[in-house]
Amino acid sequence: MEACGLIVEYNPLHNGHVYHIQQAQKLTGSDCTIAVMSGNFTQRGEPAIMDKFSRTKAALSAGVDLVVELPFLFAVQHADLFAKGAVSILEALKVEHLVFGSENGSIASFHQALKEREKNQSAFETVLKQQLENGFSYPEANRAAYELAGINSTLDLSSPNNILGFAYLRAAKALDSPIKVDTIRRIQAGYHEQSITGPIASATSIRSAWQDEKSREVKAAVPEKTFELLGTEELHSWESYFPLLRYLILTRPAEALHQIHGMDEGLEYRFKKYINQSLNFQQFLSLIKTKRYTWTRLQRVCVHLLSNTQKHLIHEYLGAAVPYIRILGMTKNGQAFLSSRKKQLDIPLYTQLKDGMHPVADIELQATDAYYSILPPEVAAASRRQEISPPIFV
Amino acid sequence: MEACGLIVEYNPLHNGHVYHIQQAQKLTGSDCTIAVMSGNFTQRGEPAIMDKFSRTKAALSAGVDLVVELPFLFAVQHADLFAKGAVSILEALKVEHLVFGSENGSIASFHQALKEREKNQSAFETVLKQQLENGFSYPEANRAAYELAGINSTLDLSSPNNILGFAYLRAAKALDSPIKVDTIRRIQAGYHEQSITGPIASATSIRSAWQDEKSREVKAAVPEKTFELLGTEELHSWESYFPLLRYLILTRPAEALHQIHGMDEGLEYRFKKYINQSLNFQQFLSLIKTKRYTWTRLQRVCVHLLSNTQKHLIHEYLGAAVPYIRILGMTKNGQAFLSSRKKQLDIPLYTQLKDGMHPVADIELQATDAYYSILPPEVAAASRRQEISPPIFV
C-alpha cells in the first residue's frame, strides 16, 4: 500500500477540498489517503464551525481513508509549528506522499524558494529580526525579509496557502524525511474570499454565507454530507465565546493572564484595558489590534486563554515531536493501512483519549471542554464523551 | 446623634426586616440606622438575588439611613469571620448600638452563653478539634462541643440567627468595643422556612416563591419597593452560573483549583470527579456533599472559584481588620451622621471604588465582574459602572 498525506482543517469540508483529495490520489497513484486534521480549534485561532468528529465524518465520506488528529498544542500555532507537527505525524506513519494546494501548482517554485532561502539564511534572519524590532507583525516582517534579503523567487509568499506549503516543505527537510512533497494548483476562490461565487468557494465564504442563512449558496459549494452536518450539528463561532472570554479577562489578575501562551509584551494589560469597552468579539479584537499584532495572532491568544494553555506546557512539549498518533476516524482501507504500518511506528497509536494519558492529551481534553462549554451541560458532557470513545469507522 | 447598627443581607428585604429596623430604632432610641450589608454574594455562598445597589435602594426606602458594604472578602465566610468583619466596621464608625434578631430576644441568654463558653474554653476547643478530626462538619462539631464541654446555657445554638448573634457578641468583646449589643425577638418564620404563610416570611421562602411565579404571595411579604425591584432588576441564582462553574472545573488543572480559598483536603479532585455527571448546580452539590462538608461550605467554595479568590489573598487580608469603610448609599440623615464622625475615623472612607485602590477592593471588583458575567456584555458593563460611581443618595 502506498499512502498520500494531506494536511487539512475542513472548516467545513467543501467542493475545493474534494477536488484536492481526488487530484492528490490521481497525482500520486496512492491507494490510501490520510488527512492530518486540526481539532476543535483551527490554526488561525478560531473555534471550528463543527467539532472534530463531525468534520471527520465529512472527510471520510469525501474519500479520505484515515483521519489523524493534529494535537491542539501543535494546531493553534503559527505556520512553522503547525507544519512541523503535521509533517512529523505523516513521517511517523511512514506515509509516502504529501500533497498540498498552492496558487501556482508548481513544486519547482517551492524548491527554488527553499534553495534561495537557505542560501541567504543569515541575511534573511537579520532583516526579519530588525523588522520585528521595528514593531512589524511577523507576516509583514517575514515578507520584508524575503524581499530585502535578495531572495530571488517566483513564489508568492504572501498567500496563506503558499506560506503553509512552504512550511511543509521546510519541515520535511528539517526532519530529513523521505516523504515526497508535491503540490496541485488550487482552483478558483482565494483563501480569504468573502462570498460564494460558484461551486468552488473558500471555507471563509461558506461559513459567512451559512451565518447569513444563504443556505442555497452553501449547498452549491459543499458535498451533501457537509450540508447535512451544517443543518444538524451545533455550530460554533467566536461570538458565542465572548462572554466567557470577557469573564476570564476581568476575573484573572494580569499576572495570571501573563501565564497564558502568547500573552507577551504586556498584551495582558491591553486585554484588560479594552474588555469593558467591548460588546462583542469583533469589537474587542478591533480595539486591541495594533501594527505589531495580527488579527490571527490575537485570535490564537484568545484560544489559549479560553483553553487555559499555559506557557510552561508549551515550553515543555511544543519543542519535541508530536508524542502520539491519534486516530479520529477511518474506513476499512484506512484500517488496512494502519495494520500494515503498525509494526513500524515509533510512537504510540491512540484510538481514544483518557484523562492523565499524556500532558499533550490532557491539554487536548481541556481545549475540548472549553470548546463545548457554550453548550447546555448535558450536550457538552455527551459531546465530550466522543473524545474517550473509539474512532469513527465507516 | 446616636446610631444603631444592623448587620444584614436583605436578600431580598422583606417585612420581617422592616420590623427589625423599626424595633431596633425603638429599643435604642437612636436617630440614625446603619446597615452593614454583604455585597453581591451572601454569607451562605450564594449570588444575591439582586445586586448590592438594588438592595441598597430597598434598604434606604425601608428606613435605613446609611448602607455600608461588608467587603466580599469578609462576607462570604463562616459566621465568626463574617461577624468580625461586620462588627469591626460598626466599631470603626463609632456606632453606639448593635441590634440583631434572635429566636428568644433575650440578650441575657447570649451573655450567659458567652460566659459559659469562656469558662470552658479549653474543653470546648478539645472537643471541637476531636469532632472535626472525626470527619464532622464545622456546625456539627461546634454543636457537639457546646454539649460535651458542659456549657450550660438556655441559648439554642443550632439556629442560624442565634449563631450569628452570638458571633457578633464575641466579635465586639474581642475588639474590646464600647458598642452596646442588644437583641430583639424575630417574629414568626424560621430562617430556613420554605414557603410563605403570611406577611412575615423568610428570605428563602420569598426567593423560592418568586421563582415559582407566586408573585401575589411575595407581594404580601415584602415592602412595595422590594416588589418593584424584583420585577425590574436582573435576578440571579446559582443555576445561571453553573455552565461557568462547570467550565472552570474542567479547564483548570487540580493544582490551580487547589489555590482557591476553601479548596482543601483534596476537594478539588472531588469537584473534578463529579462535574461531568452533573447537569445542574443542585445535582452537582448533592454529588459532592459528604458528612464533612456542609452545603453552605461547598457553596462558598463555589463562590470563591467563580470569583477567583485565591488562598494567598485570604491569608494576607482576612486576618487584619476591614481596611476601609465603603458607602453604598445614604439618606440626608445618614450623610449628617457621616459628617459628624468623619474626624474620628481611623480607616479611609470610600464613596466609590477604583481599580488598584486596595487589594480588598480589587477582589471586590473581581467578584462583581463574576456576578455580572451571566448578563449580556452591555448590561454587565453598565452594571459594573455602579461600583465606580458615587453612592446612592435619597
XYZ file of N, CA and C in Angstrom, chain B residues 267-381:
345
model
N -10.500 18.445 47.979
C -11.829 18.772 47.454
C -11.794 18.983 45.931
N -10.648 19.503 45.438
C -10.535 19.779 44.003
C -10.725 18.506 43.165
N -10.281 17.364 43.684
C -10.435 16.103 42.947
C -11.897 15.670 42.937
N -12.570 15.938 44.055
C -14.000 15.647 44.151
C -14.795 16.499 43.166
N -14.424 17.767 43.054
C -15.065 18.656 42.080
C -14.876 18.078 40.672
N -13.653 17.705 40.355
C -13.357 17.211 39.003
C -14.056 15.874 38.739
N -14.123 15.054 39.767
C -14.710 13.722 39.603
C -16.197 13.793 39.244
N -16.915 14.714 39.868
C -18.373 14.703 39.717
C -18.932 15.707 38.709
N -18.079 16.605 38.205
C -18.649 17.670 37.380
C -19.268 17.150 36.080
N -18.646 16.132 35.478
C -19.184 15.646 34.209
C -20.466 14.835 34.349
N -20.800 14.487 35.595
C -22.055 13.762 35.807
C -23.181 14.711 36.192
N -22.865 15.994 36.309
C -23.850 16.938 36.856
C -24.464 17.791 35.760
N -25.775 17.833 35.750
C -26.461 18.637 34.743
C -26.876 19.996 35.268
N -26.804 20.172 36.582
C -27.118 21.485 37.147
C -26.436 21.625 38.509
N -26.559 22.831 39.076
C -25.852 23.139 40.309
C -26.336 22.287 41.483
N -27.660 22.143 41.607
C -28.228 21.349 42.694
C -27.666 19.929 42.671
N -27.660 19.365 41.476
C -27.188 17.991 41.316
C -25.697 17.898 41.652
N -24.944 18.870 41.196
C -23.507 18.872 41.470
C -23.255 18.909 42.978
N -23.935 19.813 43.667
C -23.717 19.906 45.116
C -24.155 18.637 45.839
N -25.249 18.050 45.389
C -25.695 16.800 46.018
C -24.632 15.718 45.839
N -23.988 15.715 44.670
C -22.984 14.679 44.402
C -21.707 14.875 45.208
N -21.279 16.131 45.396
C -20.006 16.336 46.096
C -20.174 16.388 47.615
N -21.410 16.502 48.091
C -21.641 16.644 49.523
C -21.251 15.380 50.294
N -20.625 15.567 51.458
C -20.343 14.441 52.352
C -20.657 14.913 53.774
N -20.456 14.034 54.714
C -20.673 14.361 56.125
C -19.810 15.567 56.547
N -18.589 15.591 56.017
C -17.642 16.614 56.447
C -17.984 18.012 55.910
N -18.517 18.052 54.689
C -18.769 19.353 54.063
C -20.243 19.710 54.095
N -20.581 20.830 54.707
C -21.977 21.289 54.652
C -22.237 21.872 53.269
N -23.486 21.919 52.927
C -23.932 22.521 51.667
C -23.411 23.960 51.578
N -23.548 24.692 52.700
C -23.110 26.089 52.764
C -21.618 26.226 52.488
N -20.830 25.361 53.102
C -19.383 25.451 52.900
C -19.033 25.195 51.431
N -19.700 24.218 50.835
C -19.424 23.905 49.431
C -19.860 25.056 48.517
N -20.991 25.671 48.863
C -21.432 26.829 48.074
C -20.405 27.953 48.140
N -19.835 28.147 49.332
C -18.833 29.211 49.466
C -17.600 28.908 48.616
N -17.194 27.644 48.594
C -16.046 27.294 47.745
C -16.386 27.599 46.279
N -17.619 27.322 45.885
C -18.025 27.615 44.503
C -17.991 29.118 44.220
N -18.405 29.929 45.186
C -18.319 31.388 45.015
C -16.856 31.802 44.842
N -15.993 31.215 45.634
C -14.583 31.603 45.557
C -13.927 31.128 44.271
N -14.397 30.021 43.757
C -13.900 29.552 42.460
C -14.351 30.517 41.371
N -15.613 30.868 41.413
C -16.198 31.760 40.413
C -15.524 33.132 40.436
N -15.226 33.615 41.637
C -14.646 34.951 41.777
C -13.125 34.898 41.776
N -12.570 33.691 41.635
C -11.120 33.506 41.609
C -10.459 34.084 42.870
N -11.021 33.743 44.014
C -10.463 34.185 45.290
C -9.382 33.208 45.732
N -8.154 33.637 45.620
C -7.017 32.768 45.879
C -6.682 32.740 47.377
N -6.180 31.597 47.806
C -5.806 31.418 49.216
C -4.868 32.506 49.725
N -3.887 32.908 48.896
C -2.871 33.851 49.395
C -3.496 35.211 49.746
N -4.544 35.589 49.023
C -5.249 36.844 49.325
C -5.896 36.772 50.703
N -6.536 35.636 50.942
C -7.199 35.401 52.219
C -6.179 35.485 53.350
N -5.050 34.798 53.145
C -4.019 34.801 54.191
C -3.524 36.205 54.485
N -3.401 37.004 53.406
C -2.844 38.339 53.600
C -3.819 39.310 54.235
N -5.109 39.230 53.837
C -6.022 40.319 54.211
C -7.155 39.953 55.153
N -7.472 38.661 55.298
C -8.619 38.307 56.129
C -8.272 38.375 57.615
N -7.003 38.168 57.934
C -6.579 38.219 59.329
C -6.681 39.619 59.913
N -6.420 40.629 59.077
C -6.451 42.020 59.549
C -7.895 42.511 59.633
N -8.067 43.716 60.177
C -9.405 44.319 60.240
C -9.808 44.781 58.843
N -11.081 45.081 58.660
C -11.557 45.642 57.388
C -10.776 46.930 57.138
N -10.154 47.074 55.960
C -9.220 48.186 55.751
C -9.854 49.514 55.357
N -11.152 49.503 55.054
C -11.801 50.769 54.671
C -13.301 50.677 54.915
N -13.946 51.839 54.938
C -15.410 51.890 55.040
C -15.926 52.308 53.674
N -16.800 51.498 53.108
C -17.283 51.818 51.777
C -18.802 52.053 51.821
N -19.191 53.265 51.443
C -20.602 53.661 51.496
C -21.314 53.221 50.216
N -22.403 52.468 50.368
C -23.192 52.071 49.196
C -24.343 53.041 48.947
N -24.865 53.617 50.044
C -25.979 54.547 49.861
C -26.307 55.248 51.164
N -26.996 56.409 51.066
C -27.351 57.130 52.304
C -28.523 58.074 52.073
N -29.143 58.414 53.175
C -30.157 59.475 53.161
C -29.465 60.739 53.652
N -30.203 61.830 53.704
C -29.657 63.086 54.254
C -29.185 62.876 55.690
N -29.988 62.126 56.425
C -29.687 61.835 57.817
C -28.392 61.017 57.932
N -28.239 60.051 57.044
C -27.021 59.230 57.027
C -25.807 60.083 56.709
N -25.992 61.022 55.785
C -24.896 61.928 55.405
C -24.484 62.805 56.599
N -25.494 63.274 57.341
C -25.228 64.098 58.531
C -24.441 63.288 59.558
N -24.828 62.009 59.730
C -24.096 61.142 60.661
C -22.636 61.031 60.238
N -22.423 60.771 58.941
C -21.048 60.630 58.438
C -20.228 61.886 58.703
N -20.837 63.060 58.432
C -20.130 64.329 58.671
C -19.738 64.445 60.136
N -20.637 63.999 61.022
C -20.366 64.142 62.458
C -19.241 63.224 62.926
N -19.025 62.083 62.220
C -17.997 61.132 62.677
C -16.710 61.198 61.870
N -16.748 61.924 60.773
C -15.646 61.915 59.810
C -14.270 62.026 60.474
N -14.188 62.952 61.422
C -12.869 63.239 62.004
C -12.385 62.155 62.959
N -13.328 61.310 63.395
C -12.933 60.263 64.343
C -12.545 58.948 63.654
N -12.669 58.894 62.317
C -12.434 57.615 61.632
C -10.949 57.267 61.559
N -10.618 56.018 61.846
C -9.221 55.580 61.788
C -8.864 54.956 60.451
N -9.894 54.587 59.660
C -9.627 53.972 58.350
C -10.303 54.815 57.276
N -9.821 54.726 56.031
C -10.380 55.607 54.988
C -11.855 55.313 54.693
N -12.534 56.351 54.263
C -13.936 56.268 53.892
C -14.008 56.359 52.361
N -14.535 55.324 51.711
C -14.624 55.346 50.243
C -16.071 55.506 49.816
N -16.296 56.406 48.897
C -17.657 56.539 48.373
C -17.792 55.843 47.022
N -16.672 55.474 46.427
C -16.719 54.672 45.201
C -15.393 53.934 45.080
N -15.401 52.819 44.346
C -14.157 52.057 44.187
C -13.425 52.492 42.923
N -12.139 52.173 42.902
C -11.311 52.406 41.710
C -10.424 51.182 41.545
N -10.063 50.848 40.305
C -9.120 49.740 40.103
C -7.792 50.080 40.771
N -7.204 49.103 41.453
C -5.883 49.296 42.031
C -5.871 50.107 43.318
N -7.064 50.328 43.894
C -7.198 51.156 45.098
C -6.649 50.433 46.335
N -7.011 49.163 46.460
C -6.609 48.331 47.589
C -6.888 46.873 47.177
N -6.043 45.942 47.569
C -6.296 44.544 47.164
C -7.689 44.041 47.574
N -8.199 44.509 48.715
C -9.538 44.083 49.150
C -10.611 44.672 48.209
N -10.359 45.877 47.704
C -11.282 46.487 46.737
C -11.142 45.801 45.376
N -9.924 45.380 45.041
C -9.712 44.679 43.766
C -10.481 43.368 43.725
N -10.448 42.625 44.831
C -11.177 41.354 44.839
C -12.687 41.616 44.875
N -13.070 42.774 45.426
C -14.485 43.187 45.385
C -14.932 43.348 43.931
N -14.119 44.055 43.144
C -14.453 44.287 41.732
C -14.427 42.981 40.945
N -13.483 42.121 41.309
C -13.377 40.822 40.633
C -14.652 39.992 40.882
N -15.113 40.008 42.130
C -16.340 39.281 42.469
C -17.537 39.906 41.754
N -17.523 41.238 41.645
C -18.588 41.932 40.920
C -18.593 41.512 39.452
N -17.417 41.437 38.857
C -17.332 41.007 37.453
C -17.853 39.584 37.285
N -17.519 38.726 38.234
C -18.033 37.356 38.176
C -19.555 37.364 38.310
N -20.051 38.195 39.219
C -21.500 38.258 39.474
C -22.271 38.691 38.230
N -21.749 39.697 37.524
C -22.459 40.216 36.351
C -22.158 39.425 35.070
N -21.226 38.486 35.150
C -20.771 37.820 33.909
C -21.857 37.019 33.203
N -22.946 36.717 33.895
C -24.008 35.956 33.223
C -24.942 36.872 32.423
N -24.726 38.175 32.515
C -25.582 39.119 31.783
C -24.962 39.447 30.425
N -25.749 39.945 29.477
C -25.175 40.379 28.195
C -24.090 41.433 28.459
N -22.990 41.419 27.662
C -21.860 42.318 27.910
C -22.246 43.771 28.155
N -23.218 44.302 27.423
C -23.552 45.726 27.606
C -24.212 45.956 28.970
N -25.042 45.012 29.405
C -25.695 45.135 30.723
C -24.653 44.947 31.822
N -23.765 43.973 31.631
C -22.722 43.709 32.622
C -21.830 44.935 32.793
N -21.415 45.534 31.690
C -20.522 46.699 31.761
C -21.227 47.869 32.444
